[in-house]
Short mmCIF file of N, CA, C and O in Angstrom, two decimals:
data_model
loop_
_atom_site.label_atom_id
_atom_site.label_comp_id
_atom_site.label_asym_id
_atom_site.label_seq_id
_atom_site.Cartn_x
_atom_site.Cartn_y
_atom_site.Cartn_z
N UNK A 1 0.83 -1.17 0.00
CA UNK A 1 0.00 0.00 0.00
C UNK A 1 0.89 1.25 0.00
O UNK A 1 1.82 1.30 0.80
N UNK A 2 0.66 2.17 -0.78
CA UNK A 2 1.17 3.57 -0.52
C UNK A 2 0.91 4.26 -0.02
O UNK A 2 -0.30 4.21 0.19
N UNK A 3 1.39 5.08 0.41
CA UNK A 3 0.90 6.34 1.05
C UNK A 3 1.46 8.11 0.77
O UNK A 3 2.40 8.39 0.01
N UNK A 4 1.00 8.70 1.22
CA UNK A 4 1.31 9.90 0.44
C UNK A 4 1.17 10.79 1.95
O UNK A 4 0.53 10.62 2.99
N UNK A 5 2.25 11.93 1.36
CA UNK A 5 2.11 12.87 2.91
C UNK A 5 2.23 14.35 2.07
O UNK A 5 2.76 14.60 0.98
N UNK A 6 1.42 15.34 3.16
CA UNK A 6 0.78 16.31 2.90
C UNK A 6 2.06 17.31 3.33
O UNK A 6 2.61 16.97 4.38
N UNK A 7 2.67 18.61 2.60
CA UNK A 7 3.63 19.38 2.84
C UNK A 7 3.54 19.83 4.37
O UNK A 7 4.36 19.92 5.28
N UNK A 8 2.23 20.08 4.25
CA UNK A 8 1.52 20.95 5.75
C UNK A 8 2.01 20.23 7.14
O UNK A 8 2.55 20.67 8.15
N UNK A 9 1.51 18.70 6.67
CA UNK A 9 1.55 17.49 7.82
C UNK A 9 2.55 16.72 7.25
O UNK A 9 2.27 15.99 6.30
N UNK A 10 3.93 16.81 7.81
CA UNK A 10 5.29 16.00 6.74
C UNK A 10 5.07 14.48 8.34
O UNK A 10 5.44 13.34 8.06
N UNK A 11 4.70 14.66 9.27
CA UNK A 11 5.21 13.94 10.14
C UNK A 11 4.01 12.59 10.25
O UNK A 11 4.07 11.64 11.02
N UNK A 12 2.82 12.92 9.07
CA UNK A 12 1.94 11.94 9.30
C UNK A 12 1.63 11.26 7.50
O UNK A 12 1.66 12.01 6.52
N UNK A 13 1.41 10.07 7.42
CA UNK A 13 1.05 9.31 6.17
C UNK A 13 -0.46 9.29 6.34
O UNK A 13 -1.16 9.22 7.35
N UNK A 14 -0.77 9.37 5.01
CA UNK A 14 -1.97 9.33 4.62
C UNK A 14 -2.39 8.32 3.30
O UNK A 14 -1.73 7.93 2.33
N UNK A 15 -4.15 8.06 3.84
CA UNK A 15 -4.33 6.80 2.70
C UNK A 15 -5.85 7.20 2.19
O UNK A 15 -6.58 7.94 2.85
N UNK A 16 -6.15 6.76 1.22
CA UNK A 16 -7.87 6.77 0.74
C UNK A 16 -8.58 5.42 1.68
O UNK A 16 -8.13 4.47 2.31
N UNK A 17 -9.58 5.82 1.45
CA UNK A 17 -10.50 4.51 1.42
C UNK A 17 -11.64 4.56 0.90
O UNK A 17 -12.48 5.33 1.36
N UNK A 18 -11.88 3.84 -0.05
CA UNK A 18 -13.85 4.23 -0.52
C UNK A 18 -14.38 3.23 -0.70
O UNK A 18 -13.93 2.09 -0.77
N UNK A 19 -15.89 3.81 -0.82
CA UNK A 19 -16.98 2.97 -0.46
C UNK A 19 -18.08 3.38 -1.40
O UNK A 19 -17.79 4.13 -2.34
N UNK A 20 -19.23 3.00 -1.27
CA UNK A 20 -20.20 3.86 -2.01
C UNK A 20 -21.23 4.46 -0.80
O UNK A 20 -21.45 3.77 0.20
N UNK A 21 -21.83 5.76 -0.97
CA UNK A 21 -22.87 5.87 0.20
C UNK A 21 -24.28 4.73 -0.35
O UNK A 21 -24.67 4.27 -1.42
N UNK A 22 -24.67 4.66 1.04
CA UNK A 22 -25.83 3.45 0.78
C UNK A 22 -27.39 4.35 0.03
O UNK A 22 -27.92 3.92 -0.99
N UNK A 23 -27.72 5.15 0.51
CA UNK A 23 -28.76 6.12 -0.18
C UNK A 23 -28.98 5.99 -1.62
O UNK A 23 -30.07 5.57 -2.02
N UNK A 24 -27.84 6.40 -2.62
CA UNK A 24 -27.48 6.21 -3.93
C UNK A 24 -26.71 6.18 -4.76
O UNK A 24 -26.63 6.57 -5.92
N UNK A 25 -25.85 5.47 -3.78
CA UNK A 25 -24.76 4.36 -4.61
C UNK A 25 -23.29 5.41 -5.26
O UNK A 25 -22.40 5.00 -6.01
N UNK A 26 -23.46 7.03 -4.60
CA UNK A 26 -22.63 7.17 -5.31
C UNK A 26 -20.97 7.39 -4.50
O UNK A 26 -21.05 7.35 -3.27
N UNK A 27 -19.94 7.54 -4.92
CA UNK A 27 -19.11 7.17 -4.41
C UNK A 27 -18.19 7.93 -3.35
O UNK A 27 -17.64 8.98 -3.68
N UNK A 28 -18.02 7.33 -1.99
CA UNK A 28 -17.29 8.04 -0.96
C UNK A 28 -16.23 7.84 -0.77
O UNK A 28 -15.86 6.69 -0.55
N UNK A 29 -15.39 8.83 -0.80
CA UNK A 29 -13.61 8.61 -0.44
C UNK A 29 -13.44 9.12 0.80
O UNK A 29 -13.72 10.31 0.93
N UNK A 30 -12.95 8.37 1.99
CA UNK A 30 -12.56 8.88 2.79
C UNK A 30 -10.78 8.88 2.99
O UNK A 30 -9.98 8.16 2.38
N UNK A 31 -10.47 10.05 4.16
CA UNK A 31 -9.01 10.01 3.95
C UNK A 31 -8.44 9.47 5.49
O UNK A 31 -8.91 9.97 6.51
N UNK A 32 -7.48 8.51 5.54
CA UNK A 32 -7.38 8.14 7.02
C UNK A 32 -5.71 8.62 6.85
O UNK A 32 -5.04 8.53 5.82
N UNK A 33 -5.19 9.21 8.33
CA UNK A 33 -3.79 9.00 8.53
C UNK A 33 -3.06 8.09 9.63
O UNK A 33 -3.68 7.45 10.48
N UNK A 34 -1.80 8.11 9.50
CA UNK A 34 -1.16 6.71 10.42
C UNK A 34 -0.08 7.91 11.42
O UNK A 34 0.75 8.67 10.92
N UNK A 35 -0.45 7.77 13.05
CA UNK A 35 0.18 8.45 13.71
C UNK A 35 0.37 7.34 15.02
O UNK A 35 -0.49 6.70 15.64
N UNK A 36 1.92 7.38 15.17
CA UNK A 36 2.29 6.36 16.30
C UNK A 36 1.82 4.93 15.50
O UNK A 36 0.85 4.31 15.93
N UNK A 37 2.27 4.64 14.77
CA UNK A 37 1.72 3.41 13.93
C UNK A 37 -0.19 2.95 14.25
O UNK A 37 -0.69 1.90 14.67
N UNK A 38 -0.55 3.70 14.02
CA UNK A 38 -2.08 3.77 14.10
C UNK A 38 -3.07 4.51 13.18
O UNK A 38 -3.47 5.67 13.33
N UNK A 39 -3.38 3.71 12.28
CA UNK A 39 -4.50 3.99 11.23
C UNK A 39 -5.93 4.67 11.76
O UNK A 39 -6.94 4.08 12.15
N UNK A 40 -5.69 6.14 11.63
CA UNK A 40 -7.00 6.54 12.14
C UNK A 40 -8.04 7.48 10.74
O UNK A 40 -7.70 7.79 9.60
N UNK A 41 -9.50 7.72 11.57
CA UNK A 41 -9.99 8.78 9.90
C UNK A 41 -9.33 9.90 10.33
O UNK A 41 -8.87 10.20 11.44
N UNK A 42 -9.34 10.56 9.14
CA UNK A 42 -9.05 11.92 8.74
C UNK A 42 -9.59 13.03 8.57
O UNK A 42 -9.45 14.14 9.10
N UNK A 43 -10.18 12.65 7.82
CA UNK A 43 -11.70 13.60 6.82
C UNK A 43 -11.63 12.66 5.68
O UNK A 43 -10.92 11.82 5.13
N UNK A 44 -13.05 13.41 5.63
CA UNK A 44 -13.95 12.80 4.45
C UNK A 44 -13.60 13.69 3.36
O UNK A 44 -13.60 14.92 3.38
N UNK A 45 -13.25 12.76 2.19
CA UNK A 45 -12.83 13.91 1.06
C UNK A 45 -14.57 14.05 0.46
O UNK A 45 -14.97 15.20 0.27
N UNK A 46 -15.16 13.36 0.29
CA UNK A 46 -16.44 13.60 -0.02
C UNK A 46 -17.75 13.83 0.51
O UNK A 46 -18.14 13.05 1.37
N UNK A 47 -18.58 14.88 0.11
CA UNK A 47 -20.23 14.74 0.60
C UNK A 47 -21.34 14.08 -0.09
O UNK A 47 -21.24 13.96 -1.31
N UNK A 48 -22.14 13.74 0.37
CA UNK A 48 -23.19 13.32 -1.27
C UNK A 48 -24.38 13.59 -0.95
O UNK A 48 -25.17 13.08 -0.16
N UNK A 49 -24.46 14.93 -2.03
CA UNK A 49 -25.80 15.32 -2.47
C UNK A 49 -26.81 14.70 -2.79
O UNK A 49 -26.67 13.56 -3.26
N UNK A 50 -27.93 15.18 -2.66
CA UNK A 50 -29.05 14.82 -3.41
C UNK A 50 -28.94 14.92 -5.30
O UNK A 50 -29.53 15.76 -5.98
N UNK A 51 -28.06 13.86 -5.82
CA UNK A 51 -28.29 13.81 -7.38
C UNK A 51 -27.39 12.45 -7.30
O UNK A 51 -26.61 12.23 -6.37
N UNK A 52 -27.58 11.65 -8.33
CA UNK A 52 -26.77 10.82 -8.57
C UNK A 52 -25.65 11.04 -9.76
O UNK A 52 -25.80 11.74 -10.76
N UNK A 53 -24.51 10.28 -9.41
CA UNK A 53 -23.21 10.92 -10.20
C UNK A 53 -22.75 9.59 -10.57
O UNK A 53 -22.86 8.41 -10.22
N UNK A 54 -22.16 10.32 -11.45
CA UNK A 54 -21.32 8.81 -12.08
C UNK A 54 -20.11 8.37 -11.22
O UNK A 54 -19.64 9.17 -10.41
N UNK A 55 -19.54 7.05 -11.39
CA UNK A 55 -18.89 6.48 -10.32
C UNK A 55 -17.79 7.59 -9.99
O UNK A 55 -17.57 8.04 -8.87
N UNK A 56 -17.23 7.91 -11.02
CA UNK A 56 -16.21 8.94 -11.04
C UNK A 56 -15.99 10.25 -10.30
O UNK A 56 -14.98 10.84 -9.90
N UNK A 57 -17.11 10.47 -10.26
CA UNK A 57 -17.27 11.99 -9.66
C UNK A 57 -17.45 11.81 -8.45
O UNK A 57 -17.39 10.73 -7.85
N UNK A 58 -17.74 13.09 -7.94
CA UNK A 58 -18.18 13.18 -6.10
C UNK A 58 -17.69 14.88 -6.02
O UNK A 58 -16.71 15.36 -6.58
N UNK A 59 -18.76 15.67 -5.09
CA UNK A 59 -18.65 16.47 -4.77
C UNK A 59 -17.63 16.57 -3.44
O UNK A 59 -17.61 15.90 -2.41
N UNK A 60 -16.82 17.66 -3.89
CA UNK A 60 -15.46 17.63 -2.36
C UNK A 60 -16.34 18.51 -1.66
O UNK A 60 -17.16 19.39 -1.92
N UNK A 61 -15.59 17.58 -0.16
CA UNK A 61 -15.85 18.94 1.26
C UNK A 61 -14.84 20.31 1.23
O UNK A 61 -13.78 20.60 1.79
N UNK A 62 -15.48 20.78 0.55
CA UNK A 62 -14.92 22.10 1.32
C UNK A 62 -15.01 22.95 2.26
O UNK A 62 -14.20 23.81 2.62
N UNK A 63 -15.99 22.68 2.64
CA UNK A 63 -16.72 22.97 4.19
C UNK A 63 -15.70 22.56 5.36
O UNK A 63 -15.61 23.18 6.42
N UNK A 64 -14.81 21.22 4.96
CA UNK A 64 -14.07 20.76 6.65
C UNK A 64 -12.63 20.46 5.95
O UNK A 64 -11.72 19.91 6.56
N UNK A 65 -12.54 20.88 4.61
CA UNK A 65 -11.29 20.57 4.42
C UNK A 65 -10.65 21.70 3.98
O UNK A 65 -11.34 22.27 3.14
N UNK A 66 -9.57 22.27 4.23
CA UNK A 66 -8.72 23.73 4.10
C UNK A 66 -8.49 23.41 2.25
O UNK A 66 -8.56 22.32 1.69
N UNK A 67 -8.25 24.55 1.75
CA UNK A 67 -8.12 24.63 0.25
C UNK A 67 -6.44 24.20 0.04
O UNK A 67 -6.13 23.57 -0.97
N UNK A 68 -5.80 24.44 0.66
CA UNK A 68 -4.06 23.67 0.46
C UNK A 68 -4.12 21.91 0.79
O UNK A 68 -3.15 21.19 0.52
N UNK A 69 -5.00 21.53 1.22
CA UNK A 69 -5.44 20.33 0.90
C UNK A 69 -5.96 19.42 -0.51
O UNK A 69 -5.66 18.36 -1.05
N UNK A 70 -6.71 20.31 -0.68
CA UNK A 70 -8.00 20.09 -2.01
C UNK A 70 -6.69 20.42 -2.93
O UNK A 70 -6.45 19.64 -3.85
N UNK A 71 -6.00 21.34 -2.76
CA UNK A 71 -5.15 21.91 -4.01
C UNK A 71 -3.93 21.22 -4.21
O UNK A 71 -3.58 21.16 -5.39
N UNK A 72 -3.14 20.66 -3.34
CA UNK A 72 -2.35 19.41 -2.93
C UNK A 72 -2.89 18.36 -3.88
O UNK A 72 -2.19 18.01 -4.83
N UNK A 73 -4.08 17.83 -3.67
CA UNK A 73 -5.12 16.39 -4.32
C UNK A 73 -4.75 16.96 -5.81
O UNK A 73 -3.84 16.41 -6.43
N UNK A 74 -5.35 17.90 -6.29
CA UNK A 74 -5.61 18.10 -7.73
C UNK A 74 -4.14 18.08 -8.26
O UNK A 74 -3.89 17.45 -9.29
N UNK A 75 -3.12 18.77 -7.59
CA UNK A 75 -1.78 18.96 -8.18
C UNK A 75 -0.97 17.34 -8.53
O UNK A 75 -0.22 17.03 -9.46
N UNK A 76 -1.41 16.66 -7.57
CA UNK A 76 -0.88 15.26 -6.98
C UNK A 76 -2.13 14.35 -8.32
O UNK A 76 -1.93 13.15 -8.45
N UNK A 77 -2.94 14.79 -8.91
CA UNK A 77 -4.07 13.98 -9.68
C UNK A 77 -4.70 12.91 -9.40
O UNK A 77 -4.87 11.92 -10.10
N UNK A 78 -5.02 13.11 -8.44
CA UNK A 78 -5.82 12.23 -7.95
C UNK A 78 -7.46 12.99 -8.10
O UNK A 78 -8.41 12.31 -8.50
N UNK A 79 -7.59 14.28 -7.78
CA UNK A 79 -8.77 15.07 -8.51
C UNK A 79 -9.06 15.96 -9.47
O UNK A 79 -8.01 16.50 -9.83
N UNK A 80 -10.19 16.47 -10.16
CA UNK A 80 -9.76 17.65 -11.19
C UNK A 80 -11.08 18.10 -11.01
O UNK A 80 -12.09 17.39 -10.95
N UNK A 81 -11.00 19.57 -10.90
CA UNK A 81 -12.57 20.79 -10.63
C UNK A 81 -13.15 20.36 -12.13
O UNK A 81 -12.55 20.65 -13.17
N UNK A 82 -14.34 19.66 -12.08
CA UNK A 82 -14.77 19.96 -13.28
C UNK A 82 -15.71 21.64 -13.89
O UNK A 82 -16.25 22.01 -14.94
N UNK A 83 -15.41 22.36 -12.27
CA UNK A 83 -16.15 23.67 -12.22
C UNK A 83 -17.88 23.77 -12.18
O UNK A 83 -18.49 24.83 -12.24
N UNK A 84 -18.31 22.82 -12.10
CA UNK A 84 -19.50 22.43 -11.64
C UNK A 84 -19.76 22.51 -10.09
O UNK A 84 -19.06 21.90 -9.29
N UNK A 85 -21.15 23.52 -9.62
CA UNK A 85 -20.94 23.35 -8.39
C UNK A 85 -22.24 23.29 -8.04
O UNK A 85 -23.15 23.81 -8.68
N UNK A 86 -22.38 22.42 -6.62
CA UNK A 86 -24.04 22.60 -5.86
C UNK A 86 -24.24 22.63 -4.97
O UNK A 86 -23.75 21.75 -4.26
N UNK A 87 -25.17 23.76 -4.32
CA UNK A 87 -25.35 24.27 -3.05
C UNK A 87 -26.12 23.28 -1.85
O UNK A 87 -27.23 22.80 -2.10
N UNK A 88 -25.57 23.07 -0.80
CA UNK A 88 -26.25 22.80 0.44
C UNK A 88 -26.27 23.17 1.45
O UNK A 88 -25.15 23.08 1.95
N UNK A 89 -27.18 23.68 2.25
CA UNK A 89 -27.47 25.06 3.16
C UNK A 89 -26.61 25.80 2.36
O UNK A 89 -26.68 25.94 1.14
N UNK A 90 -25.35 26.50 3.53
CA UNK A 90 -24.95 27.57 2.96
C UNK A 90 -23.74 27.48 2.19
O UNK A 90 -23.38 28.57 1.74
N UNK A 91 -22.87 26.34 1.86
CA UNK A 91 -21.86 26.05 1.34
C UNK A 91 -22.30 25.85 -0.11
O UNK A 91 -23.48 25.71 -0.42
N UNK A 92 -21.27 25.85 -1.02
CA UNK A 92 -21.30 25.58 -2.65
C UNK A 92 -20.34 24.79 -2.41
O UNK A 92 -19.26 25.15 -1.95
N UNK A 93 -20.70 23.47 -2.76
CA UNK A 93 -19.62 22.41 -3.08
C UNK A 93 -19.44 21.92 -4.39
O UNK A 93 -20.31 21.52 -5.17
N UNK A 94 -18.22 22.01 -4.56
CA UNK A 94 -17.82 21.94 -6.01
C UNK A 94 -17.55 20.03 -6.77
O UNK A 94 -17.14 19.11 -6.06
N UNK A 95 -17.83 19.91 -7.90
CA UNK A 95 -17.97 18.72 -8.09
C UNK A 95 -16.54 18.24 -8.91
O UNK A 95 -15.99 18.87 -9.81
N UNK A 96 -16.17 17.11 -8.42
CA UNK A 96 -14.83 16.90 -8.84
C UNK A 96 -14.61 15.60 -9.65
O UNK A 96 -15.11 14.67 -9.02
N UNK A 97 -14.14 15.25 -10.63
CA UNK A 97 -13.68 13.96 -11.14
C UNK A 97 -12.63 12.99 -10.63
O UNK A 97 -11.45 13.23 -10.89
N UNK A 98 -12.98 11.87 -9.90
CA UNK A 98 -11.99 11.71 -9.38
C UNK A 98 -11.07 10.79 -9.86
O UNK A 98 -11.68 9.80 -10.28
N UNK A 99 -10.02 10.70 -9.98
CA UNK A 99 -8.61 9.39 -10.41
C UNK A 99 -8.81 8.03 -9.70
O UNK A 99 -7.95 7.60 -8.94
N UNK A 100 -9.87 7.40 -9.95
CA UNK A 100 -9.77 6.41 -8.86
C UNK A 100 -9.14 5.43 -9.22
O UNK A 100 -9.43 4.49 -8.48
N UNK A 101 -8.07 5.00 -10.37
CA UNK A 101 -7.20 4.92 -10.71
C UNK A 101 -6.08 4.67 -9.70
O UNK A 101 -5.66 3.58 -9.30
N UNK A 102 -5.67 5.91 -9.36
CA UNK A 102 -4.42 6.76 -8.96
C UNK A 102 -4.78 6.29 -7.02
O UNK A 102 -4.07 5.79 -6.15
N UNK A 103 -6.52 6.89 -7.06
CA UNK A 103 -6.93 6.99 -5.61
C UNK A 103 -6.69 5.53 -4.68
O UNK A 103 -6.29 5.42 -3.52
N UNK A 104 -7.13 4.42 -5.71
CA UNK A 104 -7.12 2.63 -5.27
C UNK A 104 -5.41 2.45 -4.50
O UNK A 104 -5.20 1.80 -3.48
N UNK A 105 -4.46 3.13 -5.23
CA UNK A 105 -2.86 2.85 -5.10
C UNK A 105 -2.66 2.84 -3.88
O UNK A 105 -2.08 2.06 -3.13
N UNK A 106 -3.41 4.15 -3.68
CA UNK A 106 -3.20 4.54 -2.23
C UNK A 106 -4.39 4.20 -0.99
O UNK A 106 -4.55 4.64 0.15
N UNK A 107 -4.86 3.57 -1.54
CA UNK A 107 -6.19 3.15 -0.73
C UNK A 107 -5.61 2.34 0.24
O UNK A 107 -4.81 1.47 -0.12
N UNK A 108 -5.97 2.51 1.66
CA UNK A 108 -5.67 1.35 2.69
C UNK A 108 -6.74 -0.05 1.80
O UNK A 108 -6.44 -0.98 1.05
N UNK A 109 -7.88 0.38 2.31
CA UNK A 109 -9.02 -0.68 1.85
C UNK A 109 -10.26 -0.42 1.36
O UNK A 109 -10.90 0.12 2.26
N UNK A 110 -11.19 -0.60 -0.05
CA UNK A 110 -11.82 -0.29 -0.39
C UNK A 110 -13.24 -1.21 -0.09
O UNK A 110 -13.20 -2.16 0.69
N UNK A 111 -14.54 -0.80 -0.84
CA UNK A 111 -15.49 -1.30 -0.98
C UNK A 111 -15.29 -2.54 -1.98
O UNK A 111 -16.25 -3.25 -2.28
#
């Protein structure tokens, strides 16, 4: 398994994991890191709206995740803004294509 570490956080590894949400099937990446040799969550790279998306996609949190994060992911390709965005309460979350490809490499364990 690989792992990948964040400029911000050099002292902790990080991994994917996804699943699908059960509602409608569309797809959740979560992000876990390993501190003191211990696999814990992270954040959720994804929310899921009310619409169904193709496996590929998923709207990012930007709500709980800082933008040198999100911007880290896209640089690293594992995501890309397709510039599509949709509102819940008061946030606009933007919809992203994701590499799940690239994302599986690094996946501790998937669905």
């Amino acid at each position: 398994m690989k792992t990948f570490k964040m400029p911000s956080h050099e002292n902790m590894d990080f991994v994917f994991h996804i699943e699908t949400y059960t509602t409608n099937g569309n797809t959740y990446v979560g992000i876990d890191c390993k501190e003191d040799d211990f696999w814990e969550p992270y954040a959720n790279l994804t929310v899921n709206l009310d619409m169904i998306l193709d496996f590929n996609q998923a709207f990012i949190d930007t709500n709980n995740l800082d933008e040198e994060f999100i911007k880290y992911l896209e640089e690293q390709g594992f995501i890309s803004n397709t510039g599509l965005k949709r509102q819940s309460g008061f946030v606009l979350y933007p919809l992203y294509t994701l590499n799940l490809d690239k994302i599986e490499e690094y996946s501790r364990w998937k669905n």
